[in-house]
Every structure is written in structure tokens, then in C-alpha cells.
Amino acid sequence: MSFIFIMRYGYFAIYAALALLMPSCNKNNNGAGGGDYSGLERVTYTITDEQIANPERGLYSGSSFSKETDNPVSSSRLLSARKEKRTLYMLEFWLKDYFESDISEAYLQMIRKNLEAFRDGGVKCILRFGYSDGIADLSHPYESGPFDTTEEWVIRHITQLKPIFQEFGDVIYVLQAGFVGCWGEWYYTNNFGQNPVSQEDYLPRKHVCDALLDALPTNRQVELRTPMFKMKMYGYSVADTITRAEAHQPTSKARLGGHNDCYLASSNDQGTFSSPASREYWRAETKYTIMGGETCAMSTYCACDN
């Protein structure tokens, strides 16, 4: 596992990207040493001291957009970053003007122009969509929010975005679930239940997650804000973590990773983990799924001992 650190929105953020794990090969490739390696291909690499730009690793920068008239990231900026071996960006799109309407064609084209620039620049993005990028969104006449729209409108917007996801799957590193709650972090929500408990309570979120998995190319993953969302929505337990045989398949189990957006902010990362078992669940899952995030506060848990 490789850990990537960056400052984002004045906070210290971390992105941990999981490499495709390859078992060590033996000369006969007959499974000796544990595990069945039949069907795997032996690859021999030449040692080099050259800095290699890995398109899904490294320090990332961020850009956000909320208006159809916003200028997209320039290809020249991305090409310059590429020359510095920086190949990963976070792209956030705030749908503030589309709580109860279709996303305009102009806004959709603005998204496309950004992703076209990413393709031209040879970089990839961590992608997130939401309706509110702050606790007090004063652009709408509500005391607090609104933080999101109804399940029906979210599904409709994902349907509109699906052709873009399919067209630009090559530059989408991972899609954070988004859409629900303030900052798209699945909390502070007006429409999806602030504190879901039963499996029925989680159904609206699951419908959104299923729609995202369907909208993306099947070789792309979706990140969820906490391990409990995956466990509760799909009925998984700590004993149900991904095996090597299940990994890298076009299934919800293999395609749901996580982003911890309060890393080391408290003993349970501000509610990211409900128990030691949920922490262990994510630890095991991230052997084969993408893990990312940031922090929301500095705390004593940031000390080197941790």
C-alpha cells in the first residue's frame, strides 16, 4: 500500500492507493509456496533509477466547479504537472443549481471539457459530485442547506452522467459515492436519513450506490465514506471480506472501496469506525480495493505512535 499526503482546503489530507497485488512467481508457476498461480504470467523487469509517472499514484491537486460557465482545468496545467510526475487530481462538481431539475447540457459539456483535458494531459481524477459544499449554503433559502436532493433526482442525475462516465472511464481513477449529504459525504442529509439503523433505512443509499456502479465502467470502483455503509447496505460482516478469487471482478463486493475523510481526527476518526471490527474490515478490504481520504481535524491521534 502506498500513502500519498497533501494539503486540501487547509487540512492535512491523505490518499492511500492500493496497487494490484501480484503474488511472487516461481519458475515452474505450479502453485508451489502456497496458492494456485496457474494462469498468471511471469514478468521480468529491468532495474531503473528513472522516476516513473504512475497514473494512479502520487501527490494530488484539487479543483472544484459549481457553474456551467466555470472554466475547465487547462491541458497545459495538467501537462506541466505530468512533467513533474504528478498524475492524480481530485475533481469535485457541485450541482447547486439542479436540486429539482435536470443538469443543463452546458454543465454536462463543462464536465466533458475537464475530462478531455485530463485525457490530453495524461492524468487521472478522483471524482466526486454533490449538491452542497458547506454546512451553510447561503445560495439557497434554507436555514441549513439543503444538503442534497431526493433519491429520485439523484438517480436521474446519475443517469445523465452515465454516458460521460462510460466515455471517460480511462481518466477516472475512482468515483467517490458523493451526491448524498453535505460535501457528498453521506452525512448532514435532508433526504436520506441522518442516522440510518435498519436495512430498510439504508435502501435509499443503496439505490444510489447501485446506480453509480451501473453508470461506471465495470473496471472502475466507487469509494464509500465509512466501512459501515458497505456492510449495512449489502449485508456483509467482518468475515465477508474480499478474497483473491473475488477481487477485480465486476461485482459490488469487489468494486466498493472507501475514503476516510477524518483520518486520525479522533480515536474512531470522527465516527468513521463504529468498532474495532469495522476498522479490521476496512483493513482487510483494502488489500484489493482503493482507499483514500483526508482529515477533518488535527488531534493527538496524529502522533507518530499512531
PDB file of N, CA and C in Angstrom, residues 171-256:
ATOM      1  N   VAL A 171      -9.870   7.970 -17.702  1.00  0.00           N
ATOM      2  CA  VAL A 171      -9.237   9.014 -16.880  1.00  0.00           C
ATOM      3  C   VAL A 171      -9.859   9.109 -15.491  1.00  0.00           C
ATOM      4  N   ILE A 172     -10.869   8.292 -15.210  1.00  0.00           N
ATOM      5  CA  ILE A 172     -11.465   8.253 -13.873  1.00  0.00           C
ATOM      6  C   ILE A 172     -10.741   7.190 -13.059  1.00  0.00           C
ATOM      7  N   TYR A 173      -9.943   7.612 -12.086  1.00  0.00           N
ATOM      8  CA  TYR A 173      -9.276   6.650 -11.213  1.00  0.00           C
ATOM      9  C   TYR A 173     -10.303   5.977 -10.315  1.00  0.00           C
ATOM     10  N   VAL A 174     -11.110   6.808  -9.630  1.00  0.00           N
ATOM     11  CA  VAL A 174     -12.138   6.284  -8.745  1.00  0.00           C
ATOM     12  C   VAL A 174     -13.219   7.350  -8.586  1.00  0.00           C
ATOM     13  N   LEU A 175     -14.456   6.905  -8.365  1.00  0.00           N
ATOM     14  CA  LEU A 175     -15.577   7.806  -8.123  1.00  0.00           C
ATOM     15  C   LEU A 175     -15.975   7.700  -6.660  1.00  0.00           C
ATOM     16  N   GLN A 176     -15.904   8.809  -5.919  1.00  0.00           N
ATOM     17  CA  GLN A 176     -16.407   8.803  -4.554  1.00  0.00           C
ATOM     18  C   GLN A 176     -17.930   8.899  -4.611  1.00  0.00           C
ATOM     19  N   ALA A 177     -18.610   8.146  -3.745  1.00  0.00           N
ATOM     20  CA  ALA A 177     -20.060   7.985  -3.872  1.00  0.00           C
ATOM     21  C   ALA A 177     -20.790   9.321  -3.964  1.00  0.00           C
ATOM     22  N   GLY A 178     -20.441  10.299  -3.113  1.00  0.00           N
ATOM     23  CA  GLY A 178     -20.987  11.637  -3.244  1.00  0.00           C
ATOM     24  C   GLY A 178     -22.506  11.716  -3.259  1.00  0.00           C
ATOM     25  N   PHE A 179     -23.011  12.840  -3.817  1.00  0.00           N
ATOM     26  CA  PHE A 179     -24.435  13.110  -4.027  1.00  0.00           C
ATOM     27  C   PHE A 179     -25.235  13.245  -2.727  1.00  0.00           C
ATOM     28  N   VAL A 180     -24.998  12.410  -1.745  1.00  0.00           N
ATOM     29  CA  VAL A 180     -25.787  12.401  -0.511  1.00  0.00           C
ATOM     30  C   VAL A 180     -25.090  13.233   0.556  1.00  0.00           C
ATOM     31  N   GLY A 181     -25.819  14.188   1.155  1.00  0.00           N
ATOM     32  CA  GLY A 181     -25.295  14.927   2.291  1.00  0.00           C
ATOM     33  C   GLY A 181     -24.359  16.068   1.928  1.00  0.00           C
ATOM     34  N   CYS A 182     -24.069  16.871   2.933  1.00  0.00           N
ATOM     35  CA  CYS A 182     -23.130  17.985   2.773  1.00  0.00           C
ATOM     36  C   CYS A 182     -21.775  17.454   2.323  1.00  0.00           C
ATOM     37  N   TRP A 183     -21.175  18.130   1.354  1.00  0.00           N
ATOM     38  CA  TRP A 183     -19.898  17.730   0.748  1.00  0.00           C
ATOM     39  C   TRP A 183     -19.979  16.375   0.045  1.00  0.00           C
ATOM     40  N   GLY A 184     -21.172  15.822  -0.110  1.00  0.00           N
ATOM     41  CA  GLY A 184     -21.287  14.496  -0.695  1.00  0.00           C
ATOM     42  C   GLY A 184     -20.669  13.417   0.160  1.00  0.00           C
ATOM     43  N   GLU A 185     -20.675  13.618   1.491  1.00  0.00           N
ATOM     44  CA  GLU A 185     -20.032  12.669   2.398  1.00  0.00           C
ATOM     45  C   GLU A 185     -21.031  11.778   3.131  1.00  0.00           C
ATOM     46  N   TRP A 186     -22.289  11.779   2.683  1.00  0.00           N
ATOM     47  CA  TRP A 186     -23.309  10.864   3.204  1.00  0.00           C
ATOM     48  C   TRP A 186     -23.698  11.163   4.645  1.00  0.00           C
ATOM     49  N   TYR A 187     -23.508  12.403   5.067  1.00  0.00           N
ATOM     50  CA  TYR A 187     -23.935  12.833   6.396  1.00  0.00           C
ATOM     51  C   TYR A 187     -24.546  14.227   6.238  1.00  0.00           C
ATOM     52  N   TYR A 188     -25.156  14.779   7.306  1.00  0.00           N
ATOM     53  CA  TYR A 188     -25.875  16.060   7.222  1.00  0.00           C
ATOM     54  C   TYR A 188     -26.796  16.055   6.002  1.00  0.00           C
ATOM     55  N   THR A 189     -27.722  15.112   5.983  1.00  0.00           N
ATOM     56  CA  THR A 189     -28.585  14.931   4.818  1.00  0.00           C
ATOM     57  C   THR A 189     -30.025  15.319   5.119  1.00  0.00           C
ATOM     58  N   ASN A 190     -30.692  15.865   4.121  1.00  0.00           N
ATOM     59  CA  ASN A 190     -32.105  16.215   4.237  1.00  0.00           C
ATOM     60  C   ASN A 190     -33.028  15.125   3.732  1.00  0.00           C
ATOM     61  N   ASN A 191     -32.511  14.211   2.926  1.00  0.00           N
ATOM     62  CA  ASN A 191     -33.377  13.293   2.188  1.00  0.00           C
ATOM     63  C   ASN A 191     -33.056  11.813   2.354  1.00  0.00           C
ATOM     64  N   PHE A 192     -31.985  11.472   3.062  1.00  0.00           N
ATOM     65  CA  PHE A 192     -31.574  10.075   3.111  1.00  0.00           C
ATOM     66  C   PHE A 192     -31.471   9.516   4.530  1.00  0.00           C
ATOM     67  N   GLY A 193     -32.012  10.236   5.505  1.00  0.00           N
ATOM     68  CA  GLY A 193     -31.991   9.732   6.871  1.00  0.00           C
ATOM     69  C   GLY A 193     -30.661  10.003   7.548  1.00  0.00           C
ATOM     70  N   GLN A 194     -30.680  10.877   8.565  1.00  0.00           N
ATOM     71  CA  GLN A 194     -29.443  11.292   9.206  1.00  0.00           C
ATOM     72  C   GLN A 194     -28.710  10.131   9.881  1.00  0.00           C
ATOM     73  N   ASN A 195     -29.446   9.280  10.556  1.00  0.00           N
ATOM     74  CA  ASN A 195     -28.828   8.171  11.288  1.00  0.00           C
ATOM     75  C   ASN A 195     -29.557   6.871  10.964  1.00  0.00           C
ATOM     76  N   PRO A 196     -29.298   6.282   9.799  1.00  0.00           N
ATOM     77  CA  PRO A 196     -29.979   5.043   9.430  1.00  0.00           C
ATOM     78  C   PRO A 196     -29.595   3.900  10.370  1.00  0.00           C
ATOM     79  N   VAL A 197     -30.550   3.010  10.623  1.00  0.00           N
ATOM     80  CA  VAL A 197     -30.309   1.878  11.530  1.00  0.00           C
ATOM     81  C   VAL A 197     -30.638   0.557  10.838  1.00  0.00           C
ATOM     82  N   SER A 198     -31.871   0.424  10.370  1.00  0.00           N
ATOM     83  CA  SER A 198     -32.311  -0.833   9.777  1.00  0.00           C
ATOM     84  C   SER A 198     -31.845  -0.935   8.324  1.00  0.00           C
ATOM     85  N   GLN A 199     -31.914  -2.149   7.789  1.00  0.00           N
ATOM     86  CA  GLN A 199     -31.557  -2.352   6.384  1.00  0.00           C
ATOM     87  C   GLN A 199     -32.475  -1.542   5.476  1.00  0.00           C
ATOM     88  N   GLU A 200     -33.738  -1.407   5.885  1.00  0.00           N
ATOM     89  CA  GLU A 200     -34.676  -0.585   5.109  1.00  0.00           C
ATOM     90  C   GLU A 200     -34.241   0.883   5.107  1.00  0.00           C
ATOM     91  N   ASP A 201     -33.716   1.367   6.239  1.00  0.00           N
ATOM     92  CA  ASP A 201     -33.231   2.745   6.320  1.00  0.00           C
ATOM     93  C   ASP A 201     -32.116   2.996   5.299  1.00  0.00           C
ATOM     94  N   TYR A 202     -31.324   1.962   5.029  1.00  0.00           N
ATOM     95  CA  TYR A 202     -30.172   2.107   4.140  1.00  0.00           C
ATOM     96  C   TYR A 202     -30.533   1.952   2.666  1.00  0.00           C
ATOM     97  N   LEU A 203     -31.757   1.544   2.366  1.00  0.00           N
ATOM     98  CA  LEU A 203     -32.132   1.281   0.979  1.00  0.00           C
ATOM     99  C   LEU A 203     -31.962   2.485   0.046  1.00  0.00           C
ATOM    100  N   PRO A 204     -32.375   3.706   0.430  1.00  0.00           N
ATOM    101  CA  PRO A 204     -32.157   4.835  -0.483  1.00  0.00           C
ATOM    102  C   PRO A 204     -30.687   5.040  -0.841  1.00  0.00           C
ATOM    103  N   ARG A 205     -29.805   4.893   0.129  1.00  0.00           N
ATOM    104  CA  ARG A 205     -28.375   4.992  -0.148  1.00  0.00           C
ATOM    105  C   ARG A 205     -27.916   3.855  -1.065  1.00  0.00           C
ATOM    106  N   LYS A 206     -28.416   2.652  -0.814  1.00  0.00           N
ATOM    107  CA  LYS A 206     -28.037   1.511  -1.652  1.00  0.00           C
ATOM    108  C   LYS A 206     -28.498   1.726  -3.092  1.00  0.00           C
ATOM    109  N   HIS A 207     -29.676   2.294  -3.275  1.00  0.00           N
ATOM    110  CA  HIS A 207     -30.153   2.560  -4.630  1.00  0.00           C
ATOM    111  C   HIS A 207     -29.202   3.512  -5.358  1.00  0.00           C
ATOM    112  N   VAL A 208     -28.714   4.524  -4.655  1.00  0.00           N
ATOM    113  CA  VAL A 208     -27.747   5.454  -5.244  1.00  0.00           C
ATOM    114  C   VAL A 208     -26.450   4.725  -5.579  1.00  0.00           C
ATOM    115  N   CYS A 209     -25.981   3.919  -4.649  1.00  0.00           N
ATOM    116  CA  CYS A 209     -24.728   3.190  -4.862  1.00  0.00           C
ATOM    117  C   CYS A 209     -24.846   2.233  -6.045  1.00  0.00           C
ATOM    118  N   ASP A 210     -25.941   1.522  -6.131  1.00  0.00           N
ATOM    119  CA  ASP A 210     -26.155   0.608  -7.254  1.00  0.00           C
ATOM    120  C   ASP A 210     -26.184   1.368  -8.579  1.00  0.00           C
ATOM    121  N   ALA A 211     -26.809   2.546  -8.576  1.00  0.00           N
ATOM    122  CA  ALA A 211     -26.876   3.352  -9.797  1.00  0.00           C
ATOM    123  C   ALA A 211     -25.483   3.810 -10.222  1.00  0.00           C
ATOM    124  N   LEU A 212     -24.634   4.165  -9.251  1.00  0.00           N
ATOM    125  CA  LEU A 212     -23.270   4.585  -9.565  1.00  0.00           C
ATOM    126  C   LEU A 212     -22.452   3.434 -10.132  1.00  0.00           C
ATOM    127  N   LEU A 213     -22.571   2.261  -9.523  1.00  0.00           N
ATOM    128  CA  LEU A 213     -21.852   1.094 -10.029  1.00  0.00           C
ATOM    129  C   LEU A 213     -22.287   0.761 -11.445  1.00  0.00           C
ATOM    130  N   ASP A 214     -23.566   0.919 -11.727  1.00  0.00           N
ATOM    131  CA  ASP A 214     -24.080   0.662 -13.070  1.00  0.00           C
ATOM    132  C   ASP A 214     -23.604   1.712 -14.065  1.00  0.00           C
ATOM    133  N   ALA A 215     -23.492   2.962 -13.612  1.00  0.00           N
ATOM    134  CA  ALA A 215     -23.123   4.058 -14.506  1.00  0.00           C
ATOM    135  C   ALA A 215     -21.654   4.014 -14.901  1.00  0.00           C
ATOM    136  N   LEU A 216     -20.804   3.523 -14.010  1.00  0.00           N
ATOM    137  CA  LEU A 216     -19.367   3.466 -14.279  1.00  0.00           C
ATOM    138  C   LEU A 216     -19.008   2.256 -15.133  1.00  0.00           C
ATOM    139  N   PRO A 217     -17.906   2.331 -15.878  1.00  0.00           N
ATOM    140  CA  PRO A 217     -17.377   1.104 -16.479  1.00  0.00           C
ATOM    141  C   PRO A 217     -17.103   0.075 -15.381  1.00  0.00           C
ATOM    142  N   THR A 218     -17.264  -1.195 -15.683  1.00  0.00           N
ATOM    143  CA  THR A 218     -17.186  -2.219 -14.642  1.00  0.00           C
ATOM    144  C   THR A 218     -15.785  -2.391 -14.059  1.00  0.00           C
ATOM    145  N   ASN A 219     -14.766  -1.817 -14.697  1.00  0.00           N
ATOM    146  CA  ASN A 219     -13.413  -1.906 -14.131  1.00  0.00           C
ATOM    147  C   ASN A 219     -13.068  -0.696 -13.259  1.00  0.00           C
ATOM    148  N   ARG A 220     -14.060   0.129 -12.941  1.00  0.00           N
ATOM    149  CA  ARG A 220     -13.855   1.286 -12.065  1.00  0.00           C
ATOM    150  C   ARG A 220     -14.536   1.029 -10.727  1.00  0.00           C
ATOM    151  N   GLN A 221     -13.982   1.616  -9.657  1.00  0.00           N
ATOM    152  CA  GLN A 221     -14.512   1.424  -8.317  1.00  0.00           C
ATOM    153  C   GLN A 221     -15.204   2.687  -7.786  1.00  0.00           C
ATOM    154  N   VAL A 222     -16.057   2.470  -6.775  1.00  0.00           N
ATOM    155  CA  VAL A 222     -16.730   3.548  -6.047  1.00  0.00           C
ATOM    156  C   VAL A 222     -16.241   3.517  -4.607  1.00  0.00           C
ATOM    157  N   GLU A 223     -15.918   4.690  -4.052  1.00  0.00           N
ATOM    158  CA  GLU A 223     -15.486   4.771  -2.658  1.00  0.00           C
ATOM    159  C   GLU A 223     -16.650   5.210  -1.772  1.00  0.00           C
ATOM    160  N   LEU A 224     -16.833   4.521  -0.648  1.00  0.00           N
ATOM    161  CA  LEU A 224     -17.834   4.873   0.350  1.00  0.00           C
ATOM    162  C   LEU A 224     -17.170   5.532   1.545  1.00  0.00           C
ATOM    163  N   ARG A 225     -17.917   6.382   2.240  1.00  0.00           N
ATOM    164  CA  ARG A 225     -17.341   7.197   3.305  1.00  0.00           C
ATOM    165  C   ARG A 225     -16.923   6.382   4.536  1.00  0.00           C
ATOM    166  N   THR A 226     -17.639   5.322   4.864  1.00  0.00           N
ATOM    167  CA  THR A 226     -17.283   4.503   6.027  1.00  0.00           C
ATOM    168  C   THR A 226     -17.457   3.026   5.679  1.00  0.00           C
ATOM    169  N   PRO A 227     -16.777   2.147   6.392  1.00  0.00           N
ATOM    170  CA  PRO A 227     -16.976   0.714   6.125  1.00  0.00           C
ATOM    171  C   PRO A 227     -18.383   0.251   6.450  1.00  0.00           C
ATOM    172  N   MET A 228     -19.055   0.917   7.419  1.00  0.00           N
ATOM    173  CA  MET A 228     -20.402   0.502   7.792  1.00  0.00           C
ATOM    174  C   MET A 228     -21.386   0.617   6.632  1.00  0.00           C
ATOM    175  N   PHE A 229     -21.198   1.605   5.751  1.00  0.00           N
ATOM    176  CA  PHE A 229     -22.118   1.745   4.624  1.00  0.00           C
ATOM    177  C   PHE A 229     -22.096   0.494   3.752  1.00  0.00           C
ATOM    178  N   LYS A 230     -20.910  -0.006   3.452  1.00  0.00           N
ATOM    179  CA  LYS A 230     -20.815  -1.218   2.634  1.00  0.00           C
ATOM    180  C   LYS A 230     -21.402  -2.411   3.378  1.00  0.00           C
ATOM    181  N   MET A 231     -21.077  -2.517   4.656  1.00  0.00           N
ATOM    182  CA  MET A 231     -21.544  -3.654   5.439  1.00  0.00           C
ATOM    183  C   MET A 231     -23.065  -3.633   5.594  1.00  0.00           C
ATOM    184  N   LYS A 232     -23.618  -2.469   5.911  1.00  0.00           N
ATOM    185  CA  LYS A 232     -25.054  -2.371   6.166  1.00  0.00           C
ATOM    186  C   LYS A 232     -25.874  -2.466   4.879  1.00  0.00           C
ATOM    187  N   MET A 233     -25.408  -1.831   3.797  1.00  0.00           N
ATOM    188  CA  MET A 233     -26.186  -1.831   2.562  1.00  0.00           C
ATOM    189  C   MET A 233     -26.231  -3.205   1.915  1.00  0.00           C
ATOM    190  N   TYR A 234     -25.110  -3.945   2.027  1.00  0.00           N
ATOM    191  CA  TYR A 234     -25.018  -5.205   1.299  1.00  0.00           C
ATOM    192  C   TYR A 234     -24.987  -6.427   2.216  1.00  0.00           C
ATOM    193  N   GLY A 235     -25.148  -6.213   3.517  1.00  0.00           N
ATOM    194  CA  GLY A 235     -25.261  -7.324   4.440  1.00  0.00           C
ATOM    195  C   GLY A 235     -23.978  -8.091   4.681  1.00  0.00           C
ATOM    196  N   TYR A 236     -22.827  -7.393   4.601  1.00  0.00           N
ATOM    197  CA  TYR A 236     -21.545  -8.053   4.820  1.00  0.00           C
ATOM    198  C   TYR A 236     -21.152  -7.985   6.295  1.00  0.00           C
ATOM    199  N   SER A 237     -20.392  -8.967   6.723  1.00  0.00           N
ATOM    200  CA  SER A 237     -19.811  -8.975   8.062  1.00  0.00           C
ATOM    201  C   SER A 237     -18.290  -8.957   7.934  1.00  0.00           C
ATOM    202  N   VAL A 238     -17.596  -8.900   9.060  1.00  0.00           N
ATOM    203  CA  VAL A 238     -16.133  -8.900   9.040  1.00  0.00           C
ATOM    204  C   VAL A 238     -15.610 -10.163   8.374  1.00  0.00           C
ATOM    205  N   ALA A 239     -16.374 -11.226   8.457  1.00  0.00           N
ATOM    206  CA  ALA A 239     -15.944 -12.497   7.858  1.00  0.00           C
ATOM    207  C   ALA A 239     -16.135 -12.528   6.348  1.00  0.00           C
ATOM    208  N   ASP A 240     -16.773 -11.480   5.781  1.00  0.00           N
ATOM    209  CA  ASP A 240     -17.098 -11.490   4.351  1.00  0.00           C
ATOM    210  C   ASP A 240     -16.151 -10.655   3.503  1.00  0.00           C
ATOM    211  N   THR A 241     -14.951 -10.373   4.010  1.00  0.00           N
ATOM    212  CA  THR A 241     -14.030  -9.537   3.240  1.00  0.00           C
ATOM    213  C   THR A 241     -13.584 -10.257   1.969  1.00  0.00           C
ATOM    214  N   ILE A 242     -13.117  -9.471   1.005  1.00  0.00           N
ATOM    215  CA  ILE A 242     -12.810  -9.976  -0.330  1.00  0.00           C
ATOM    216  C   ILE A 242     -11.642 -10.956  -0.301  1.00  0.00           C
ATOM    217  N   THR A 243     -11.788 -12.033  -1.028  1.00  0.00           N
ATOM    218  CA  THR A 243     -10.696 -12.974  -1.235  1.00  0.00           C
ATOM    219  C   THR A 243     -10.030 -12.666  -2.571  1.00  0.00           C
ATOM    220  N   ARG A 244      -8.855 -13.276  -2.801  1.00  0.00           N
ATOM    221  CA  ARG A 244      -8.172 -13.052  -4.078  1.00  0.00           C
ATOM    222  C   ARG A 244      -9.026 -13.517  -5.246  1.00  0.00           C
ATOM    223  N   ALA A 245      -9.758 -14.601  -5.056  1.00  0.00           N
ATOM    224  CA  ALA A 245     -10.609 -15.120  -6.133  1.00  0.00           C
ATOM    225  C   ALA A 245     -11.753 -14.168  -6.464  1.00  0.00           C
ATOM    226  N   GLU A 246     -12.211 -13.396  -5.462  1.00  0.00           N
ATOM    227  CA  GLU A 246     -13.323 -12.466  -5.679  1.00  0.00           C
ATOM    228  C   GLU A 246     -12.866 -11.100  -6.170  1.00  0.00           C
ATOM    229  N   ALA A 247     -11.584 -10.784  -6.001  1.00  0.00           N
ATOM    230  CA  ALA A 247     -11.073  -9.442  -6.308  1.00  0.00           C
ATOM    231  C   ALA A 247     -11.058  -9.174  -7.808  1.00  0.00           C
ATOM    232  N   HIS A 248     -11.161  -7.874  -8.162  1.00  0.00           N
ATOM    233  CA  HIS A 248     -11.049  -7.407  -9.543  1.00  0.00           C
ATOM    234  C   HIS A 248     -12.113  -8.020 -10.446  1.00  0.00           C
ATOM    235  N   GLN A 249     -13.292  -8.253  -9.878  1.00  0.00           N
ATOM    236  CA  GLN A 249     -14.427  -8.761 -10.627  1.00  0.00           C
ATOM    237  C   GLN A 249     -15.475  -7.649 -10.764  1.00  0.00           C
ATOM    238  N   PRO A 250     -16.398  -7.748 -11.722  1.00  0.00           N
ATOM    239  CA  PRO A 250     -17.418  -6.711 -11.910  1.00  0.00           C
ATOM    240  C   PRO A 250     -18.583  -6.864 -10.935  1.00  0.00           C
ATOM    241  N   THR A 251     -18.266  -6.992  -9.639  1.00  0.00           N
ATOM    242  CA  THR A 251     -19.288  -7.167  -8.607  1.00  0.00           C
ATOM    243  C   THR A 251     -19.240  -5.994  -7.636  1.00  0.00           C
ATOM    244  N   SER A 252     -20.342  -5.771  -6.932  1.00  0.00           N
ATOM    245  CA  SER A 252     -20.355  -4.686  -5.946  1.00  0.00           C
ATOM    246  C   SER A 252     -19.341  -4.950  -4.845  1.00  0.00           C
ATOM    247  N   LYS A 253     -19.172  -6.189  -4.457  1.00  0.00           N
ATOM    248  CA  LYS A 253     -18.222  -6.516  -3.395  1.00  0.00           C
ATOM    249  C   LYS A 253     -16.806  -6.124  -3.777  1.00  0.00           C
ATOM    250  N   ALA A 254     -16.428  -6.385  -5.011  1.00  0.00           N
ATOM    251  CA  ALA A 254     -15.069  -6.097  -5.461  1.00  0.00           C
ATOM    252  C   ALA A 254     -14.864  -4.652  -5.866  1.00  0.00           C
ATOM    253  N   ARG A 255     -15.960  -3.895  -6.092  1.00  0.00           N
ATOM    254  CA  ARG A 255     -15.841  -2.552  -6.656  1.00  0.00           C
ATOM    255  C   ARG A 255     -16.130  -1.440  -5.648  1.00  0.00           C
ATOM    256  N   LEU A 256     -16.338  -1.793  -4.376  1.00  0.00           N
ATOM    257  CA  LEU A 256     -16.628  -0.768  -3.372  1.00  0.00           C
ATOM    258  C   LEU A 256     -15.446  -0.607  -2.421  1.00  0.00           C
TER     259      LEU A 256
END
